[in-house]
Coordinates of C-alpha atoms in Angstrom, one line a residue:
Chain A
X1 CA -35.0 -9.9 52.1
X2 CA -35.5 -11.5 48.7
X3 CA -38.8 -9.8 48.0
X4 CA -39.6 -6.8 45.9
X5 CA -38.5 -3.6 47.7
X6 CA -39.9 -0.2 47.4
X7 CA -38.9 3.1 48.9
X8 CA -39.9 5.3 50.3
X9 CA -43.0 3.7 51.8
X10 CA -44.7 7.1 52.4
X11 CA -44.0 10.2 50.5
X12 CA -45.5 13.7 51.0
X13 CA -45.1 16.3 48.3
X14 CA -46.6 19.8 47.8
X15 CA -48.2 20.6 44.5
X16 CA -45.7 21.4 41.9
X17 CA -42.9 19.3 43.4
X18 CA -41.3 16.2 42.0
X19 CA -41.8 12.7 43.3
X20 CA -39.3 9.9 42.8
X21 CA -40.4 6.3 43.6
X22 CA -37.9 3.5 43.7
X23 CA -38.3 -0.2 43.1
X24 CA -35.7 -3.1 43.5
X25 CA -37.1 -6.3 41.9
X26 CA -36.9 -9.7 43.5
X27 CA -33.5 -11.3 43.2
X28 CA -33.1 -12.9 39.8
X29 CA -36.0 -11.0 38.2
X30 CA -35.4 -8.8 35.3
X31 CA -38.9 -7.5 34.5
X32 CA -40.4 -4.6 36.4
X33 CA -44.0 -3.3 36.3
X34 CA -45.6 -0.3 37.9
X35 CA -49.2 0.0 38.9
X36 CA -51.3 2.7 40.6
X37 CA -54.1 2.1 43.0
X38 CA -56.5 5.0 43.6
X39 CA -58.8 5.0 46.6
X40 CA -61.8 2.7 46.0
X41 CA -60.3 1.6 42.7
X42 CA -58.5 -1.5 41.5
X43 CA -54.9 -1.6 40.4
X44 CA -54.2 0.0 37.1
X45 CA -51.2 -0.9 34.9
X46 CA -48.8 2.0 34.2
X47 CA -45.6 0.7 32.6
X48 CA -43.6 -2.5 32.0
X49 CA -39.8 -2.3 31.8
X50 CA -36.8 -4.5 31.3
X51 CA -33.2 -3.4 31.9
X52 CA -32.6 -0.2 29.9
X53 CA -35.9 -0.8 27.9
X54 CA -39.5 0.4 28.2
X55 CA -41.6 -2.5 26.8
X56 CA -45.1 -1.2 27.3
X57 CA -46.0 2.3 28.6
X58 CA -49.6 2.2 27.5
X59 CA -50.9 3.0 31.0
X60 CA -48.7 6.0 31.7
X61 CA -50.2 9.5 31.6
X62 CA -48.9 11.4 28.6
X63 CA -47.4 14.2 30.6
X64 CA -45.4 14.5 33.8
X65 CA -44.8 10.8 34.3
X66 CA -41.7 8.8 33.3
X67 CA -40.1 5.6 34.3
X68 CA -36.7 4.0 33.9
X69 CA -34.9 0.8 34.8
X70 CA -31.2 1.4 34.4
X71 CA -28.5 -1.2 33.9
X72 CA -27.4 -0.7 37.5
X73 CA -29.7 0.3 40.3
X74 CA -33.4 0.3 41.0
X75 CA -36.3 1.2 38.7
X76 CA -37.5 4.7 39.2
X77 CA -41.0 6.1 38.6
X78 CA -40.8 9.9 38.4
X79 CA -43.7 12.3 38.6
X80 CA -43.0 15.9 37.8
X81 CA -45.1 18.8 39.0
X82 CA -47.3 16.7 41.2
X83 CA -51.0 17.5 41.5
X84 CA -53.5 16.4 44.2
X85 CA -54.9 13.8 41.8
X86 CA -51.6 12.0 41.8
X87 CA -52.2 11.0 45.5
X88 CA -52.4 7.2 45.4
X89 CA -50.6 4.0 46.3
X90 CA -47.9 3.1 43.7
X91 CA -47.0 -0.5 43.5
X92 CA -44.0 -2.2 41.8
X93 CA -44.1 -5.8 40.7
X94 CA -41.4 -8.0 39.2
X95 CA -41.2 -11.3 37.3
X96 CA -38.6 -13.6 36.1
X97 CA -37.6 -14.3 32.5
X98 CA -40.4 -16.1 30.6
X99 CA -42.8 -16.0 33.6
X100 CA -46.1 -14.3 33.9
X101 CA -46.2 -14.5 37.7
X102 CA -45.8 -11.0 39.1
X103 CA -44.8 -10.4 42.7
X104 CA -45.6 -7.1 44.3
X105 CA -43.8 -4.9 46.6
X106 CA -45.3 -3.1 49.7
X107 CA -46.0 0.0 47.7
X108 CA -45.3 3.7 48.1
X109 CA -48.1 5.9 49.3
X110 CA -47.9 9.3 47.8
X111 CA -49.8 12.2 49.3
X112 CA -49.9 15.5 47.5
X113 CA -50.8 18.5 49.7
Chain B
X1 CA -67.9 -2.2 30.0
X2 CA -64.9 -3.0 32.0
X3 CA -62.6 -5.8 30.7
X4 CA -62.8 -7.5 34.1
X5 CA -65.8 -7.4 36.4
X6 CA -65.6 -8.3 40.1
X7 CA -68.3 -7.7 42.7
X8 CA -66.7 -5.4 45.4
X9 CA -68.8 -6.8 48.2
X10 CA -68.3 -6.6 51.1
X11 CA -68.7 -10.3 51.7
X12 CA -69.1 -11.4 55.3
X13 CA -69.1 -15.1 56.4
X14 CA -68.7 -17.0 59.6
X15 CA -65.5 -18.8 60.4
X16 CA -65.3 -22.2 58.8
X17 CA -67.5 -21.3 55.8
X18 CA -66.7 -22.0 52.2
X19 CA -66.1 -18.7 50.4
X20 CA -66.7 -18.3 46.6
X21 CA -65.2 -15.3 44.9
X22 CA -65.8 -14.7 41.2
X23 CA -64.7 -12.6 38.2
X24 CA -66.0 -12.4 34.7
X25 CA -64.1 -11.0 31.7
X26 CA -64.8 -9.9 28.2
X27 CA -61.4 -10.2 26.4
X28 CA -61.0 -13.7 24.9
X29 CA -57.3 -13.0 24.5
X30 CA -56.8 -13.5 28.2
X31 CA -54.8 -16.7 28.8
X32 CA -53.3 -16.3 32.3
X33 CA -55.3 -15.9 35.5
X34 CA -54.2 -14.9 38.9
X35 CA -55.7 -14.3 42.3
X36 CA -54.1 -11.9 44.8
X37 CA -54.8 -11.2 48.4
X38 CA -54.3 -7.7 49.7
X39 CA -54.4 -6.8 53.4
X40 CA -55.2 -3.2 54.3
X41 CA -52.3 -0.9 53.3
X42 CA -50.1 -3.7 52.1
X43 CA -49.0 -5.0 48.7
X44 CA -50.9 -7.7 46.8
X45 CA -49.8 -11.2 47.5
X46 CA -50.0 -13.8 44.8
X47 CA -52.2 -16.7 45.9
X48 CA -52.9 -18.7 42.7
X49 CA -51.8 -18.7 39.1
X50 CA -53.4 -20.7 36.3
X51 CA -53.3 -20.7 32.6
X52 CA -55.8 -23.4 31.6
X53 CA -59.4 -24.2 32.1
X54 CA -60.2 -26.4 35.0
X55 CA -59.3 -26.5 38.7
X56 CA -56.1 -25.9 40.5
X57 CA -55.8 -26.6 44.3
X58 CA -53.4 -25.3 46.8
X59 CA -54.2 -26.1 50.4
X60 CA -57.5 -24.5 51.4
X61 CA -57.6 -22.6 48.1
X62 CA -59.0 -23.8 44.7
X63 CA -58.9 -21.7 41.6
X64 CA -61.3 -22.5 38.8
X65 CA -61.2 -21.2 35.2
X66 CA -63.9 -21.6 32.6
X67 CA -62.7 -20.0 29.4
X68 CA -65.8 -20.8 27.4
X69 CA -67.9 -18.8 29.9
X70 CA -65.1 -16.2 30.5
X71 CA -65.5 -16.8 34.3
X72 CA -63.0 -17.5 37.0
X73 CA -63.5 -18.4 40.6
X74 CA -61.5 -18.7 43.8
X75 CA -62.8 -21.0 46.6
X76 CA -61.6 -20.8 50.2
X77 CA -62.4 -23.8 52.4
X78 CA -62.5 -23.6 56.2
X79 CA -62.2 -19.9 56.1
X80 CA -60.4 -18.2 59.0
X81 CA -60.5 -14.7 60.4
X82 CA -57.0 -14.3 59.0
X83 CA -58.4 -14.6 55.5
X84 CA -60.2 -11.3 56.0
X85 CA -58.7 -9.1 53.2
X86 CA -59.4 -7.9 49.7
X87 CA -59.1 -10.5 46.9
X88 CA -58.2 -9.3 43.5
X89 CA -58.5 -11.3 40.3
X90 CA -56.0 -10.4 37.5
X91 CA -55.5 -11.7 34.0
X92 CA -53.3 -11.1 31.0
X93 CA -52.9 -12.2 27.4
X94 CA -49.3 -13.1 28.0
X95 CA -48.1 -10.9 25.1
X96 CA -47.2 -7.7 27.0
X97 CA -47.0 -8.6 30.7
X98 CA -49.7 -6.2 31.6
X99 CA -52.1 -7.5 34.2
X100 CA -55.7 -6.3 34.1
X101 CA -57.2 -6.4 37.6
X102 CA -60.8 -6.6 38.9
X103 CA -61.9 -4.1 41.4
X104 CA -61.4 -6.5 44.3
X105 CA -63.8 -8.2 46.7
X106 CA -63.6 -7.3 50.4
X107 CA -64.0 -10.4 52.5
X108 CA -64.6 -10.5 56.3
X109 CA -64.5 -13.8 58.1
X110 CA -66.2 -13.5 61.5
X111 CA -65.0 -15.6 64.5

């Protein structure tokens, strides 16, 4: 499968726990983006990363959220001490060098109980 | 005022109809325009990508950009029940990679 992969597809966490969402970009892509989709709302940009670099994190909440894209392995979106308001679909997208076309993964649906 | 405005619908049309979906935007820095299709509980699928004013055609889909009016459209010809989905417009200035999305329009094509 050469597409963007995300896991897990569904994640249930209790309030106060940590959530880790993983994203493997499309083969040959080196740019990764994370978006959040709340019920009845559109997609909202969170963060843009390249390998070992955060390029734009203007959409990330100031606390509890962090993202990384290490030299080896998938990109990780980490949410500490989750609250019910974090329940949403989190999508990862990737693009190739010099391209603005972003291709999305299937998403991770986070439910906080 | 939102940077990108899109009527959420829902829009219901009979099979075979021509569908017109639209977005307006306020930021003149936007240079790249995309349309995505999203089926329920799935990831967005890139349908069309344009970066200049005018029309771009791909099969039954035509994307139209009017930068002077800050208005973009997606036309679907000979619509099919399988086109029933939410259509999202997205745009960027090209400087940061960040896409700004419209709210999405829900389309239902009835057999």
